[in-house]
Short mmCIF file of C-alpha atoms in Angstrom, two decimals:
data_model
loop_
_atom_site.label_atom_id
_atom_site.label_comp_id
_atom_site.label_asym_id
_atom_site.label_seq_id
_atom_site.Cartn_x
_atom_site.Cartn_y
_atom_site.Cartn_z
CA MET A 21 73.41 126.91 90.90
CA ALA A 22 69.97 126.32 89.39
CA ASP A 23 70.58 122.54 89.42
CA ARG A 24 71.32 122.45 93.12
CA LYS A 25 68.47 120.88 95.05
CA ALA A 26 67.50 121.94 98.54
CA PRO A 27 69.44 120.09 101.27
CA GLN A 28 67.77 116.83 102.15
CA SER A 29 67.05 115.64 105.65
CA LEU A 30 70.20 114.07 107.02
CA THR A 31 70.34 110.88 109.01
CA PRO A 32 71.81 111.17 112.54
CA GLU A 33 74.98 109.51 111.26
CA GLU A 34 75.30 112.03 108.41
CA GLN A 35 74.70 114.91 110.81
CA LYS A 36 77.44 113.56 113.07
CA ARG A 37 79.86 113.34 110.12
CA ARG A 38 78.98 116.88 109.03
CA ARG A 39 79.62 118.17 112.58
CA LYS A 40 83.02 116.47 112.59
CA ARG A 41 83.88 117.93 109.18
CA SER A 42 82.86 121.40 110.33
CA LEU A 43 84.93 121.03 113.49
CA ALA A 44 87.98 119.85 111.50
CA LEU A 45 87.61 122.83 109.15
CA ALA A 46 87.31 125.24 112.08
CA LEU A 47 90.39 123.76 113.74
CA THR A 48 92.33 123.98 110.46
CA LEU A 49 91.40 127.64 110.01
CA GLY A 50 92.34 128.36 113.63
CA ALA A 51 95.67 126.57 113.14
CA LEU A 52 96.33 128.65 110.02
CA VAL A 53 95.72 131.89 111.93
CA LEU A 54 98.13 130.74 114.64
CA LEU A 55 100.66 129.60 112.02
CA PHE A 56 100.66 132.95 110.19
CA TYR A 57 101.05 134.80 113.51
CA VAL A 58 103.96 132.64 114.69
CA VAL A 59 105.71 132.77 111.30
CA THR A 60 105.37 136.56 111.21
CA ILE A 61 106.97 136.87 114.63
CA ALA A 62 109.68 134.33 113.72
CA LYS A 63 110.57 136.03 110.44
CA LEU A 64 110.27 139.67 111.45
CA GLY A 65 111.05 139.41 115.16
CA PRO A 66 109.11 140.61 118.17
CA GLY A 67 109.78 144.23 117.23
CA VAL A 68 107.46 143.93 114.23
CA LEU A 69 104.90 146.26 115.83
CA GLN A 70 107.43 148.81 117.11
CA ARG A 71 107.86 150.84 113.98
CA PRO A 72 108.65 154.54 113.81
CA MET A 73 105.53 156.49 112.93
CA MET B 5 75.37 91.96 99.26
CA SER B 6 78.33 94.27 99.81
CA THR B 7 78.09 95.40 96.16
CA MET B 8 74.42 96.27 96.70
CA SER B 9 75.08 98.26 99.87
CA ASN B 10 78.02 99.89 98.14
CA SER B 11 75.89 101.10 95.27
CA LEU B 12 73.26 102.33 97.75
CA THR B 13 75.99 104.27 99.58
CA GLU B 14 77.21 105.68 96.27
CA ALA B 15 73.68 106.71 95.26
CA ARG B 16 73.17 108.44 98.60
CA ALA B 17 76.58 110.12 98.36
CA GLU B 18 75.72 111.38 94.88
CA SER B 19 72.38 112.75 95.96
CA LEU B 20 73.98 114.50 98.94
CA ALA B 21 76.71 115.89 96.67
CA THR B 22 74.02 117.31 94.36
CA ALA B 23 72.66 119.15 97.37
CA GLY B 24 76.15 120.44 98.15
CA LEU B 25 76.70 118.08 101.09
CA SER B 26 79.49 115.60 101.57
CA GLN B 27 79.03 112.03 102.74
CA GLY B 28 82.65 111.65 103.80
CA ASP B 29 84.02 111.45 107.31
CA VAL B 30 87.09 113.44 108.39
CA SER B 31 89.07 110.20 108.34
CA ASP B 32 88.04 109.62 104.70
CA PHE B 33 89.47 113.00 103.71
CA PHE B 34 92.62 112.21 105.67
CA ALA B 35 92.90 108.85 103.87
CA LEU B 36 92.83 110.75 100.55
CA LEU B 37 96.19 112.25 101.53
CA LYS B 38 97.87 108.79 101.58
CA PRO B 39 99.18 109.16 105.16
CA ARG B 40 101.88 106.49 104.77
CA VAL B 41 103.32 108.17 101.68
CA MET B 42 103.05 111.49 103.52
CA PHE B 43 105.12 110.04 106.36
CA LEU B 44 107.82 108.99 103.88
CA VAL B 45 107.73 112.48 102.35
CA VAL B 46 108.12 114.15 105.76
CA PHE B 47 110.86 111.75 106.77
CA THR B 48 112.99 112.14 103.64
CA ALA B 49 112.37 115.90 103.56
CA LEU B 50 113.47 116.18 107.20
CA VAL B 51 116.72 114.41 106.32
CA GLY B 52 117.18 116.79 103.37
CA MET B 53 116.91 119.63 105.90
CA VAL B 54 119.22 118.27 108.60
CA VAL B 55 122.08 117.45 106.24
CA SER B 56 122.00 121.04 104.95
CA PRO B 57 124.08 123.69 106.67
CA SER B 58 121.56 126.43 107.44
CA ASN B 59 120.64 128.79 110.25
CA VAL B 60 117.00 129.12 109.36
CA HIS B 61 114.56 129.74 112.24
CA PRO B 62 113.10 126.43 113.56
CA VAL B 63 109.56 127.74 113.04
CA VAL B 64 110.30 128.43 109.37
CA ALA B 65 111.83 124.95 109.01
CA PHE B 66 108.82 123.34 110.74
CA VAL B 67 106.24 125.17 108.63
CA SER B 68 108.21 124.38 105.46
CA LEU B 69 108.20 120.71 106.39
CA LEU B 70 104.47 120.88 107.11
CA MET B 71 103.79 122.44 103.71
CA ILE B 72 105.91 119.83 101.94
CA ALA B 73 103.84 117.18 103.75
CA VAL B 74 100.56 118.88 102.75
CA GLY B 75 101.78 119.20 99.15
CA GLY B 76 102.68 115.50 99.15
CA GLY B 77 99.24 114.66 100.56
CA ALA B 78 97.57 116.87 97.95
CA SER B 79 99.30 115.05 95.12
CA GLY B 80 98.21 111.72 96.66
CA CYS B 81 94.64 113.04 96.76
CA LEU B 82 94.73 114.16 93.11
CA ASN B 83 96.21 110.77 92.19
CA MET B 84 93.28 109.03 93.90
CA TRP B 85 90.84 111.32 92.06
CA TRP B 86 92.34 110.40 88.68
CA ASP B 87 92.85 106.71 89.42
CA ALA B 88 89.48 106.00 91.07
CA ASP B 89 88.41 103.73 88.19
CA ILE B 90 91.47 101.48 88.40
CA ASP B 91 91.58 101.62 92.20
CA ALA B 92 88.11 100.05 92.20
CA VAL B 93 89.31 96.88 90.44
CA MET B 94 92.50 96.29 92.44
CA THR B 95 92.20 94.48 95.79
CA ARG B 96 94.94 96.64 97.33
CA THR B 97 93.10 99.91 96.57
CA ALA B 98 89.40 99.02 96.31
CA LYS B 99 88.66 100.32 99.82
CA ARG B 100 90.01 103.82 99.15
CA PRO B 101 87.42 106.55 99.84
CA ILE B 102 86.39 107.25 96.22
CA PRO B 103 85.93 103.65 94.97
CA ALA B 104 84.26 102.83 98.32
CA GLY B 105 81.69 105.56 97.53
CA LYS B 106 82.45 107.60 100.66
CA ILE B 107 83.78 110.63 98.81
CA GLN B 108 82.72 111.92 95.40
CA PRO B 109 85.46 112.44 92.76
CA GLY B 110 84.63 116.14 92.54
CA GLU B 111 85.15 116.58 96.27
CA ALA B 112 88.56 114.90 96.06
CA LEU B 113 89.54 117.09 93.10
CA ALA B 114 88.56 120.29 94.92
CA PHE B 115 90.28 119.12 98.12
CA GLY B 116 93.48 118.23 96.24
CA ILE B 117 93.64 121.47 94.24
CA THR B 118 92.96 123.59 97.35
CA LEU B 119 95.70 121.84 99.34
CA SER B 120 98.15 121.98 96.40
CA ALA B 121 97.69 125.71 95.89
CA GLY B 122 97.68 126.41 99.63
CA SER B 123 100.85 124.42 100.36
CA VAL B 124 102.80 125.97 97.45
CA ILE B 125 101.76 129.56 98.28
CA ILE B 126 102.44 129.20 102.02
CA LEU B 127 105.81 127.52 101.37
CA GLY B 128 106.75 130.38 99.03
CA LEU B 129 105.73 133.04 101.56
CA VAL B 130 107.35 131.31 104.53
CA SER B 131 110.63 130.11 102.96
CA ASN B 132 111.38 131.04 99.35
CA TRP B 133 109.95 130.72 95.86
CA LEU B 134 112.59 128.25 94.65
CA ALA B 135 111.30 125.73 97.20
CA ALA B 136 107.69 126.60 96.33
CA GLY B 137 108.42 126.15 92.62
CA LEU B 138 110.03 122.79 93.29
CA LEU B 139 107.03 121.70 95.37
CA ALA B 140 104.65 122.80 92.59
CA PHE B 141 106.78 120.89 90.09
CA THR B 142 106.70 117.78 92.33
CA ILE B 143 102.89 117.88 92.53
CA PHE B 144 102.61 118.50 88.78
CA PHE B 145 105.04 115.68 88.02
CA TYR B 146 103.24 113.17 90.25
CA VAL B 147 99.73 114.05 89.12
CA VAL B 148 100.11 114.98 85.44
CA VAL B 149 103.31 113.27 84.28
CA TYR B 150 103.03 110.08 86.37
CA SER B 151 99.32 109.52 87.17
CA ILE B 152 97.65 110.98 84.09
CA TRP B 153 100.26 110.35 81.40
CA LEU B 154 102.76 107.58 82.18
CA LYS B 155 101.02 105.21 84.58
CA ARG B 156 98.63 103.79 81.99
CA SER B 157 100.85 104.09 78.95
CA THR B 158 104.33 102.68 79.62
CA PRO B 159 106.02 100.03 81.79
CA GLN B 160 108.63 102.70 82.59
CA ASN B 161 105.87 104.50 84.55
CA ILE B 162 107.33 104.05 88.01
CA VAL B 163 110.91 104.63 86.84
CA ILE B 164 110.16 108.14 85.55
CA GLY B 165 107.34 108.78 88.01
CA GLY B 166 109.72 107.88 90.83
CA ALA B 167 111.28 111.31 90.38
CA ALA B 168 108.28 112.85 92.14
CA GLY B 169 108.74 110.64 95.19
CA ALA B 170 112.45 111.43 95.22
CA LEU B 171 112.10 115.22 95.19
CA PRO B 172 111.07 116.00 98.83
CA PRO B 173 114.69 116.18 100.18
CA VAL B 174 115.54 118.60 97.35
CA VAL B 175 112.49 120.76 98.11
CA ALA B 176 113.32 120.70 101.82
CA GLN B 177 116.93 121.70 101.30
CA ALA B 178 115.84 124.53 99.00
CA ALA B 179 113.41 125.67 101.72
CA VAL B 180 116.11 126.04 104.38
CA THR B 181 119.11 127.10 102.26
CA GLY B 182 117.56 128.77 99.20
CA GLN B 183 119.54 126.52 96.89
CA VAL B 184 119.91 122.97 95.62
CA SER B 185 123.22 121.30 96.39
CA LEU B 186 124.90 118.05 95.36
CA ASP B 187 123.97 116.51 98.74
CA SER B 188 120.23 116.72 98.12
CA ILE B 189 120.69 115.62 94.50
CA VAL B 190 122.42 112.47 95.82
CA LEU B 191 119.49 111.84 98.20
CA PHE B 192 117.17 112.34 95.22
CA ALA B 193 119.22 109.83 93.18
CA ILE B 194 119.12 107.22 95.95
CA ILE B 195 115.30 107.32 96.20
CA PHE B 196 115.01 107.47 92.41
CA MET B 197 117.18 104.37 91.94
CA TRP B 198 115.45 102.58 94.83
CA THR B 199 111.96 102.99 93.35
CA PRO B 200 112.15 100.43 90.46
CA PRO B 201 113.36 97.41 92.49
CA HIS B 202 110.92 98.34 95.27
CA PHE B 203 107.82 98.62 93.07
CA TRP B 204 108.69 95.85 90.65
CA ALA B 205 109.14 93.43 93.55
CA LEU B 206 105.56 94.30 94.54
CA ALA B 207 104.43 94.11 90.91
CA LEU B 208 105.81 90.57 90.63
CA VAL B 209 103.58 89.54 93.54
CA LYS B 210 100.54 91.60 92.48
CA SER B 211 100.82 91.24 88.70
CA GLY B 212 97.27 89.84 88.51
CA ASP B 213 95.91 92.99 90.15
CA TYR B 214 97.72 95.29 87.75
CA GLU B 215 96.68 93.21 84.75
CA ARG B 216 93.01 93.39 85.78
CA ALA B 217 93.31 97.15 86.08
CA GLY B 218 95.04 97.40 82.69
CA ILE B 219 98.17 99.07 84.09
CA PRO B 220 101.23 98.20 81.99
CA MET B 221 103.55 97.27 84.84
CA MET B 222 106.88 95.70 83.85
CA PRO B 223 105.93 92.05 84.71
CA ASN B 224 102.76 92.29 82.59
CA VAL B 225 104.47 93.88 79.58
CA ALA B 226 108.05 92.58 79.49
CA GLY B 227 107.37 89.44 81.53
CA PRO B 228 108.48 88.37 85.01
CA ASP B 229 111.97 87.25 83.93
CA ALA B 230 112.85 90.53 82.24
CA THR B 231 111.53 92.30 85.36
CA ARG B 232 113.77 90.18 87.57
CA PHE B 233 116.77 91.12 85.43
CA GLN B 234 115.90 94.83 85.66
CA ILE B 235 115.41 94.57 89.42
CA LEU B 236 118.91 93.13 89.68
CA ALA B 237 120.38 95.78 87.35
CA TYR B 238 118.85 98.68 89.30
CA THR B 239 119.95 97.13 92.62
CA ILE B 240 123.55 96.79 91.34
CA LEU B 241 123.46 100.55 90.69
CA LEU B 242 121.61 101.34 93.92
CA ALA B 243 123.96 99.59 96.38
CA PRO B 244 127.06 101.72 95.57
CA LEU B 245 124.94 104.84 95.08
CA GLY B 246 123.69 104.36 98.64
CA MET B 247 127.29 104.84 99.81
CA VAL B 248 127.95 108.08 97.90
CA PRO B 249 127.01 110.25 100.94
CA VAL B 250 130.09 108.77 102.64
CA ALA B 251 132.30 109.83 99.71
CA LEU B 252 130.76 113.30 99.79
CA GLY B 253 131.41 113.59 103.51
CA PHE B 254 127.84 113.94 104.82
CA GLY B 255 127.49 110.24 105.59
CA GLY B 256 129.48 109.28 108.69
CA LEU B 257 130.80 106.02 110.11
CA ALA B 258 127.38 104.67 111.11
CA TYR B 259 125.97 105.55 107.70
CA ALA B 260 128.90 103.83 105.97
CA LEU B 261 128.18 100.62 107.91
CA VAL B 262 124.41 100.74 107.40
CA SER B 263 124.64 101.55 103.67
CA PHE B 264 127.24 98.85 103.11
CA VAL B 265 125.39 96.08 104.98
CA GLY B 266 121.99 97.25 103.69
CA GLY B 267 123.30 97.40 100.12
CA LEU B 268 124.63 93.86 100.45
CA GLY B 269 121.24 92.73 101.77
CA MET B 270 119.45 94.36 98.82
CA LEU B 271 121.90 92.75 96.39
CA ALA B 272 121.54 89.31 98.00
CA LEU B 273 117.74 89.47 97.77
CA ALA B 274 117.82 90.83 94.20
CA VAL B 275 120.05 87.91 93.18
CA GLN B 276 117.61 85.51 94.85
CA VAL B 277 114.69 87.15 93.02
CA TYR B 278 116.62 86.73 89.75
CA ARG B 279 117.41 83.08 90.44
CA LEU B 280 114.12 81.81 91.90
CA ARG B 281 111.55 82.05 89.13
CA GLU B 282 108.91 79.44 89.82
CA GLY B 283 106.11 78.91 92.31
CA GLU B 284 105.79 79.89 95.95
CA PRO B 285 109.54 80.46 96.67
CA ALA B 286 109.70 83.01 93.82
CA MET B 287 106.71 84.94 95.23
CA ARG B 288 108.09 84.74 98.76
CA VAL B 289 111.50 86.15 97.87
CA ALA B 290 109.91 88.98 95.82
CA GLN B 291 107.78 89.80 98.86
CA GLN B 292 110.92 89.73 101.02
CA LEU B 293 112.73 92.11 98.67
CA PHE B 294 109.74 94.47 98.75
CA GLY B 295 109.73 94.45 102.56
CA PHE B 296 113.49 94.75 102.88
CA SER B 297 113.65 97.62 100.39
CA ILE B 298 111.40 99.66 102.71
CA LEU B 299 113.65 98.84 105.67
CA TYR B 300 116.78 99.66 103.62
CA LEU B 301 115.62 103.13 102.60
CA PHE B 302 114.30 103.81 106.09
CA LEU B 303 117.63 102.84 107.68
CA LEU B 304 119.68 104.94 105.26
CA PHE B 305 117.68 108.07 105.99
CA ALA B 306 117.24 107.32 109.72
CA THR B 307 121.01 106.98 110.08
CA LEU B 308 121.60 110.32 108.35
CA LEU B 309 118.97 111.83 110.64
CA ALA B 310 120.66 110.36 113.73
CA GLU B 311 124.09 111.53 112.59
CA HIS B 312 123.08 115.09 111.75
CA GLY B 313 120.02 115.66 113.93
CA PHE B 314 121.33 114.06 117.13
CA GLY B 315 125.07 114.78 116.90
CA LEU B 316 126.11 111.18 116.23
CA PHE B 317 128.19 112.04 113.18
CA ARG B 318 131.66 110.47 113.22
CA PRO B 319 133.75 110.93 110.08
CA VAL B 320 134.83 107.76 108.31
CA LEU B 321 138.40 109.00 107.94
CA GLY B 322 140.04 110.68 110.91
#
């Protein structure tokens, strides 16, 4: 951690690439959330939330 | 000039990496996954699924296939991380993201490990742990056994390493049935036996590349003639093996025709490669065998997919 220098100023092209990477990561995380939800419903059925208390 | 701008790019990428920032574009990270290999993995895995009798939920099958694809991509990424030094000296691979200076080796390593672990864990949770274990073994085999150990040490590298490329149908069948049957083992054997003639045909054409990189491919170690003989020997085994699905009953009439004609085509080209040893015609026929081998494997698996996935299966007898 001590070796890590402060972020340098990015060129417009580098900023654009970083934005695209961030967007791709966000979309991947969103897709994972959706995937876990759909798999849960598929494996356990729609009655997954209707459990006896 | 391009070398100078390349080293400037690399220097900038290194300085950004030190600051915790990547230089790579999304497409560079995608290229690390070897998309064409990933397509082959998905395709053969899909066939492994459709030939298996199972009543697994389509969502589970889809996610399993996706994780097998991601696992395949992760092993491609880790392979590029390890092989960056030799990729840089071969014309076919010099533009890959790491030798091109677009992505730092450490980034590729982290990306590959994250995707490997993620794909194995999700496959285990979604389908079963036999499939997850097989996927983990496939990644391990491709990265450690093939890339790190065999590739630079023996001309049998692609023969043994070919097992990793042949495993996706087995993993896929395990994902949807929870077991490994003879059917998927036969699919494994077909890809396994197909790999040597396929890669050695390319190696005959690109032997200079491999020699520069110091990779002991068969033509550089045993010589082109011995390679031609081995190509023929493996093809003689491959052609009948390609028809075994018919004998086992999961290859129908269309598959019987395609595997028979395709096998004859492979044999004819392998014989030509064995006979023509000098000059341009020898290179041309090796190139033709390389191209036809891709078509052959594609047609075998596409026919099985059509027969089982689209109801076109007609038994050979009766």
